[in-house]
Tab-separated table of N, CA and C in Angstrom:
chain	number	residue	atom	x	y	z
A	1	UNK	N	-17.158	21.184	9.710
A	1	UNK	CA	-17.287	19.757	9.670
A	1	UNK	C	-15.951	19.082	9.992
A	2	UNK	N	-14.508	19.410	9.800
A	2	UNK	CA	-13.638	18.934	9.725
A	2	UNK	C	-13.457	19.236	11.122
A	3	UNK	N	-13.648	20.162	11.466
A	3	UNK	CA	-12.781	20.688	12.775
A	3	UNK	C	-13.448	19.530	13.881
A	4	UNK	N	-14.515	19.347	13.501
A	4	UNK	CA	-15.306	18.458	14.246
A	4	UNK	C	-14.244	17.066	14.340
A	5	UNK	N	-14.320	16.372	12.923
A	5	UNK	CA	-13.556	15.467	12.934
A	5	UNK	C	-12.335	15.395	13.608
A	6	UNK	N	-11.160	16.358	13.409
A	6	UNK	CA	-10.144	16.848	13.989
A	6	UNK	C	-10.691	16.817	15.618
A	7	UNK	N	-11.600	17.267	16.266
A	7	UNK	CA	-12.269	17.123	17.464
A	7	UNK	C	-12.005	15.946	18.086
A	8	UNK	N	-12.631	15.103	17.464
A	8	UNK	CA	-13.035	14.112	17.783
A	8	UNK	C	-11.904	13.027	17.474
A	9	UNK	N	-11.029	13.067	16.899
A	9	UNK	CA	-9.958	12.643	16.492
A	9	UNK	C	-8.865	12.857	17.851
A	10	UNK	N	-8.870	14.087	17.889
A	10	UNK	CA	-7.764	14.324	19.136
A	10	UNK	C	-8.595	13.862	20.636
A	11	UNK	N	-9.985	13.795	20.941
A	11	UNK	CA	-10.242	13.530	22.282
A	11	UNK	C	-10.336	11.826	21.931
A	12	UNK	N	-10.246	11.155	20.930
A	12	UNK	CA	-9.533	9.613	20.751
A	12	UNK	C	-8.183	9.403	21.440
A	13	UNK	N	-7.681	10.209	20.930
A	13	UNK	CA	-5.906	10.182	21.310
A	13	UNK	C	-5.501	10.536	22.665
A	14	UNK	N	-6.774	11.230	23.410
A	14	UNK	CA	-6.299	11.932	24.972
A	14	UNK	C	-6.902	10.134	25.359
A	15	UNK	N	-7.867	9.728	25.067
A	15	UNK	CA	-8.465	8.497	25.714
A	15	UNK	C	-7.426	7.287	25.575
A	16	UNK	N	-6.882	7.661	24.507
A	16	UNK	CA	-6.151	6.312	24.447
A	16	UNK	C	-4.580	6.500	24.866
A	17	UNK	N	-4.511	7.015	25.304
A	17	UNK	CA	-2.682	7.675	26.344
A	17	UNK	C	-2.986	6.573	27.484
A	18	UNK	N	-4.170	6.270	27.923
A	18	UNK	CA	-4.327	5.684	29.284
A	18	UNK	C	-3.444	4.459	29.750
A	19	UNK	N	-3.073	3.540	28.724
A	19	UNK	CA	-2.132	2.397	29.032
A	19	UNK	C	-1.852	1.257	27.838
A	20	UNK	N	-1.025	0.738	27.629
A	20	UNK	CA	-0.032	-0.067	26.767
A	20	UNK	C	-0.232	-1.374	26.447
A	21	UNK	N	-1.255	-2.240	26.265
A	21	UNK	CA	-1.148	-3.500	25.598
A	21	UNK	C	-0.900	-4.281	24.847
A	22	UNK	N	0.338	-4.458	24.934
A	22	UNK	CA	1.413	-4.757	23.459
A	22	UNK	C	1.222	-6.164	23.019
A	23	UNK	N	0.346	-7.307	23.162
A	23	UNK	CA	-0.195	-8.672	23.168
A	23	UNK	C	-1.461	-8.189	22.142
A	24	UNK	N	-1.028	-8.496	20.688
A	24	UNK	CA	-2.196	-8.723	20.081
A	24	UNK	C	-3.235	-9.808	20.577
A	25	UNK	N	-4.250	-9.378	20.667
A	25	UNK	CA	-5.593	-10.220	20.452
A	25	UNK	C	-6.008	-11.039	19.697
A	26	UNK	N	-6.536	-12.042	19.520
A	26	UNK	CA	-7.133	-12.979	18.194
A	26	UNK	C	-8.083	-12.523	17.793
A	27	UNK	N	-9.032	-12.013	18.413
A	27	UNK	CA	-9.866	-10.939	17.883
A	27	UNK	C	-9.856	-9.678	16.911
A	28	UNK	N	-8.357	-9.282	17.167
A	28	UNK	CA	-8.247	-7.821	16.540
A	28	UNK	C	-8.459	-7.920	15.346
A	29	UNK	N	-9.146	-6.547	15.096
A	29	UNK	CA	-9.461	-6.463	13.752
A	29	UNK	C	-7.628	-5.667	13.054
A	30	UNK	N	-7.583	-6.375	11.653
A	30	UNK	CA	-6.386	-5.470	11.069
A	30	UNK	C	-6.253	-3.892	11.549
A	31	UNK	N	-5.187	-2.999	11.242
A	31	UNK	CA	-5.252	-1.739	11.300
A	31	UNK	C	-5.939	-1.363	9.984
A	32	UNK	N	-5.738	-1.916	8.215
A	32	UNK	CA	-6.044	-1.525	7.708
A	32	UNK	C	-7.663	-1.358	7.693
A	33	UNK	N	-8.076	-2.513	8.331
A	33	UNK	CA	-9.974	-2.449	8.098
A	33	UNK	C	-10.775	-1.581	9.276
A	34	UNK	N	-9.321	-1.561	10.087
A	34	UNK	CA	-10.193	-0.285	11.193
A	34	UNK	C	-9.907	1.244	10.093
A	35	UNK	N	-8.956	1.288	9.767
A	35	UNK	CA	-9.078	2.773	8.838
A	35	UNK	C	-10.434	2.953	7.864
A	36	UNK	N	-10.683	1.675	7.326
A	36	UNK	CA	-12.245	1.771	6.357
A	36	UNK	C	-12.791	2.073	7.113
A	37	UNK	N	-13.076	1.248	8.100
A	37	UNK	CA	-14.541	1.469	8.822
A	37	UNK	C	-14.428	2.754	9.716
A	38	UNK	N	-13.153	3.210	9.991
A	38	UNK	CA	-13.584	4.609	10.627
A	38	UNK	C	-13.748	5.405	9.782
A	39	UNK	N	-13.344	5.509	8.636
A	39	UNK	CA	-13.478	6.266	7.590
A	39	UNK	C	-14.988	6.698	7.004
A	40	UNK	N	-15.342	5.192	6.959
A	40	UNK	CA	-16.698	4.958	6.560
A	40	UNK	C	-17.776	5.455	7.935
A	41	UNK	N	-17.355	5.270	9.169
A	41	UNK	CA	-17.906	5.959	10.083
A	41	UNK	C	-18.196	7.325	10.080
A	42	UNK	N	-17.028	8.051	10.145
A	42	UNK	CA	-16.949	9.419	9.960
A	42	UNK	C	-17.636	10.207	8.577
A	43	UNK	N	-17.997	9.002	7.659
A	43	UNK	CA	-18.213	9.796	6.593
A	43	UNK	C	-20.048	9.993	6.676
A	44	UNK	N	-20.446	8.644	7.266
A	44	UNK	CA	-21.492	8.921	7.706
A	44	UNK	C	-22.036	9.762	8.595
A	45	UNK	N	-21.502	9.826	9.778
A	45	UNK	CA	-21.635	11.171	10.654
A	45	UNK	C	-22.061	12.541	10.050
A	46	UNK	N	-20.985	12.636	9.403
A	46	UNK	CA	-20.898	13.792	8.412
A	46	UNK	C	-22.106	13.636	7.643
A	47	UNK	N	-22.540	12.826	6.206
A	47	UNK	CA	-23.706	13.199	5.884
A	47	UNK	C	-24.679	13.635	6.589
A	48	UNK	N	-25.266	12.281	7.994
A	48	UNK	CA	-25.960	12.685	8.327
A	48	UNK	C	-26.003	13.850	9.442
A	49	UNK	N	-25.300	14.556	9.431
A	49	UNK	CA	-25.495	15.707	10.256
A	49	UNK	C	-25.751	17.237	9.297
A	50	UNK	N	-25.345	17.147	8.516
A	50	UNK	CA	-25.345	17.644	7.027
A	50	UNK	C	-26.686	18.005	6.448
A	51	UNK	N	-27.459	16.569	6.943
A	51	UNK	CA	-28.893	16.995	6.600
A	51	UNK	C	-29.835	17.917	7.798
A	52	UNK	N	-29.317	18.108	8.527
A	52	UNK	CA	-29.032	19.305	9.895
A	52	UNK	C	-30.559	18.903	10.623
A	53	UNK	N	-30.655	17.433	10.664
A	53	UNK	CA	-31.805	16.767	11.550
A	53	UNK	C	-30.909	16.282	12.985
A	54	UNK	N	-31.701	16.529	13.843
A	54	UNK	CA	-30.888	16.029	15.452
A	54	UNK	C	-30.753	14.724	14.695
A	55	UNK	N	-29.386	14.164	15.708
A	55	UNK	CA	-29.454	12.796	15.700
A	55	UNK	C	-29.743	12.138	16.804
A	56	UNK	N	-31.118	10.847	16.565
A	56	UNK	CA	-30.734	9.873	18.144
A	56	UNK	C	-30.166	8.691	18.190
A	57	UNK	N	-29.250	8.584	19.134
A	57	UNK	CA	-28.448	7.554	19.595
A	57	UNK	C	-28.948	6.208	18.534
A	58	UNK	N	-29.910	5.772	18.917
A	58	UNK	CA	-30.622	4.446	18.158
A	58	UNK	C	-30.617	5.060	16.652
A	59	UNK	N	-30.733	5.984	16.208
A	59	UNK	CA	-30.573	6.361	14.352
A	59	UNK	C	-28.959	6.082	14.088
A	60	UNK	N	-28.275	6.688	15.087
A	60	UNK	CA	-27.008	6.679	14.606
A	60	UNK	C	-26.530	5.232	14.480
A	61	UNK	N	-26.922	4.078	15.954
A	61	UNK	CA	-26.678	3.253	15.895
A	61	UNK	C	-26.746	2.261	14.589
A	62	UNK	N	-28.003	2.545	14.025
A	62	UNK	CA	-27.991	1.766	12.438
A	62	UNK	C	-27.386	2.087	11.481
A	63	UNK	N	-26.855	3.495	11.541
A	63	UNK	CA	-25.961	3.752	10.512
A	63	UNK	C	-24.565	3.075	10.736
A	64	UNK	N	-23.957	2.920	11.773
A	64	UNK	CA	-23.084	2.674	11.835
A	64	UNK	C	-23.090	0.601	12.415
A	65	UNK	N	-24.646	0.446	12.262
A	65	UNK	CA	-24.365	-1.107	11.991
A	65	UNK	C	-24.179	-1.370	10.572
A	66	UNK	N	-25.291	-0.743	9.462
A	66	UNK	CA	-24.993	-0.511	8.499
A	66	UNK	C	-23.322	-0.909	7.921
A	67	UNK	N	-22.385	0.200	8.346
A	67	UNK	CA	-21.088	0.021	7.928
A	67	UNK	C	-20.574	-0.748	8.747
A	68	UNK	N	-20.226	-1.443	9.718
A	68	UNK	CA	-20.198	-3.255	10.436
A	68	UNK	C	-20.723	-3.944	9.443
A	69	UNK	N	-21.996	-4.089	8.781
A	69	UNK	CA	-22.433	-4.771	8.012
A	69	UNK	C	-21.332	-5.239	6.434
A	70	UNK	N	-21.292	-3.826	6.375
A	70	UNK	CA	-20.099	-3.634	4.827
A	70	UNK	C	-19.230	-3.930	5.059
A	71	UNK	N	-18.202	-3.936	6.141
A	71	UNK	CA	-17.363	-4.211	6.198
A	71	UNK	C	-17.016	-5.748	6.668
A	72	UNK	N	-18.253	-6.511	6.899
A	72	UNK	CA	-18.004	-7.702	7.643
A	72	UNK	C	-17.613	-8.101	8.949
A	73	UNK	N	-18.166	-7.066	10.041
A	73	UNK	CA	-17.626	-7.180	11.517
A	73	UNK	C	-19.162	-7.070	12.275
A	74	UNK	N	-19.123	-7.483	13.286
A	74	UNK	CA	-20.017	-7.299	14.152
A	74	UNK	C	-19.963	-5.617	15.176
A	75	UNK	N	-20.109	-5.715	15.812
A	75	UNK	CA	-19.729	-4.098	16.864
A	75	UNK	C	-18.965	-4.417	17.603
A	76	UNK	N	-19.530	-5.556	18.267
A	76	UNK	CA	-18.699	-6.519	19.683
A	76	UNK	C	-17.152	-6.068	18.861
A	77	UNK	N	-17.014	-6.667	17.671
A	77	UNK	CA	-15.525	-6.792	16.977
A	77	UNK	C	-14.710	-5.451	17.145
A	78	UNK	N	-15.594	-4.786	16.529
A	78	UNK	CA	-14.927	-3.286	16.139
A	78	UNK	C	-14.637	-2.496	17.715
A	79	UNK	N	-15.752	-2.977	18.304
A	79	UNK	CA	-15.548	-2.189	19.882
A	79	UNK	C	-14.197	-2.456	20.767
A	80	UNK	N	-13.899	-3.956	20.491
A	80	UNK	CA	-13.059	-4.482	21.129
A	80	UNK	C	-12.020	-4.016	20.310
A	81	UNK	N	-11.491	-3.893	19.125
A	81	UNK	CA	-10.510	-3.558	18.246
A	81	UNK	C	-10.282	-2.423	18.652
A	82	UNK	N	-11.009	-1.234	18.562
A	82	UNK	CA	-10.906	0.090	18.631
A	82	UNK	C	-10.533	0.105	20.239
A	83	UNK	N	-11.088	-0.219	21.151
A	83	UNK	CA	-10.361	-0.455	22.961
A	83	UNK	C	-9.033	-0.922	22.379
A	84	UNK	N	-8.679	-2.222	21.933
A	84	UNK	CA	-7.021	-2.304	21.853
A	84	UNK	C	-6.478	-1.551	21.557
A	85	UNK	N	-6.691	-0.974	20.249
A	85	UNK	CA	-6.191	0.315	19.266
A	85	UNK	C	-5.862	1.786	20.062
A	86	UNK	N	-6.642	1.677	20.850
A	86	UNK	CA	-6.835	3.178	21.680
A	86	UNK	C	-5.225	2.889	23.171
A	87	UNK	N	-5.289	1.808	23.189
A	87	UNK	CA	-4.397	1.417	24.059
A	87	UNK	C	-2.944	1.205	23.572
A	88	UNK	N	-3.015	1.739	22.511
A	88	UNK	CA	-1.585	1.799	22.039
A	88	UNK	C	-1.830	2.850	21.043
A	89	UNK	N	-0.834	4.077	21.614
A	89	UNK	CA	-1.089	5.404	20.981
A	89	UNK	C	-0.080	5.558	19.873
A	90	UNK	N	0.770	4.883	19.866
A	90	UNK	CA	1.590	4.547	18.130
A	90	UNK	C	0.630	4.394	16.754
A	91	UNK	N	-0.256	2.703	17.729
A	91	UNK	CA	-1.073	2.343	16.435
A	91	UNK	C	-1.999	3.303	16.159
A	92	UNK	N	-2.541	3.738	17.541
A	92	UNK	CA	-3.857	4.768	17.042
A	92	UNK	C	-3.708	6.304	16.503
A	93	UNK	N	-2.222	6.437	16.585
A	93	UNK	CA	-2.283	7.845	15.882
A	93	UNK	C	-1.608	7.376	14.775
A	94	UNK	N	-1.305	6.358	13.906
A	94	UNK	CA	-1.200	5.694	12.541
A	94	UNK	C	-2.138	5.672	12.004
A	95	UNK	N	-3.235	4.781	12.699
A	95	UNK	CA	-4.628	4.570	12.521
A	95	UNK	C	-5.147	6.101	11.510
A	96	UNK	N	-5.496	6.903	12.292
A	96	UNK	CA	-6.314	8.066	12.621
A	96	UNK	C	-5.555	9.110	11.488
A	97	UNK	N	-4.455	9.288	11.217
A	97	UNK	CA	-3.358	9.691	10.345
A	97	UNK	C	-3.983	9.660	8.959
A	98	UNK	N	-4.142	8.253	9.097
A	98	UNK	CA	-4.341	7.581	7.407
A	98	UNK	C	-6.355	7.609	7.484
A	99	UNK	N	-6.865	8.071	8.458
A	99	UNK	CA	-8.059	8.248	8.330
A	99	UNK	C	-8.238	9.498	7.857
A	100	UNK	N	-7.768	9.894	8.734
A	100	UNK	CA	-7.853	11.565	7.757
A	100	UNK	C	-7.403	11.930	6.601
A	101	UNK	N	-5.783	11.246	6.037
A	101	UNK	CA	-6.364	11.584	5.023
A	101	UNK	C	-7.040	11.122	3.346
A	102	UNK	N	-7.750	9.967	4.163
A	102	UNK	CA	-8.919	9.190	3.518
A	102	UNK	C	-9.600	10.419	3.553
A	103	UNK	N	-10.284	11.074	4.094
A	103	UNK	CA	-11.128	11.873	4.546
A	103	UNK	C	-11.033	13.039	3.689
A	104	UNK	N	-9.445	13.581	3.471
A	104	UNK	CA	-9.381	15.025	3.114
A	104	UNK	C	-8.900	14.285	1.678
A	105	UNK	N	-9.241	13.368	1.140
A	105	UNK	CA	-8.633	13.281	-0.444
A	105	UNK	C	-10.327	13.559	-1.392
């Protein structure tokens, strides 16, 4: 399960090497509320894969409106946050750092 995470964690970090946008957005979501919600992302993943049912795209999608919901963001928000985030590989391997070890506590 972890290695997965770790997976998926590092092909974040190859995606987001691509280029530098150092102009925050008015949009952006904090760094700290992207760490919940990826946190809270990943943790869902994990259950539900756990219960070792395929997942489809549209199931997953509600789980993870679900946590948009909790956290108070739309997707549009988080999508666009996480594109900035990915575009600056400082913030996103800070980000991702402190996700994990949300994850491994």
């Amino acid at each position: 399960m972890f290695k997965k995470i770790i997976f998926y964690c590092f092909a974040a970090f190859i995606f987001c090497i691509s280029c530098a946008n150092k102009q925050e957005p008015d949009f952006l979501l904090p760094e700290k509320q992207m760490v919940e919600i990826l946190t809270d992302c990943y943790l869902v993943e994990s259950s539900v894969r756990q219960e070792g049912t395929p997942l489809k795209v549209d199931e997953m999608k509600n789980y993870y409106q679900e946590v948009f919901k909790k956290h108070g963001v739309t997707e549009e928000q988080f999508n666009k946050s996480y594109d900035y985030y990915c575009h600056d590989l400082e913030k996103a391997d800070k980000i991702y750092e402190k996700v994990l070890e949300k994850l491994y506590l």
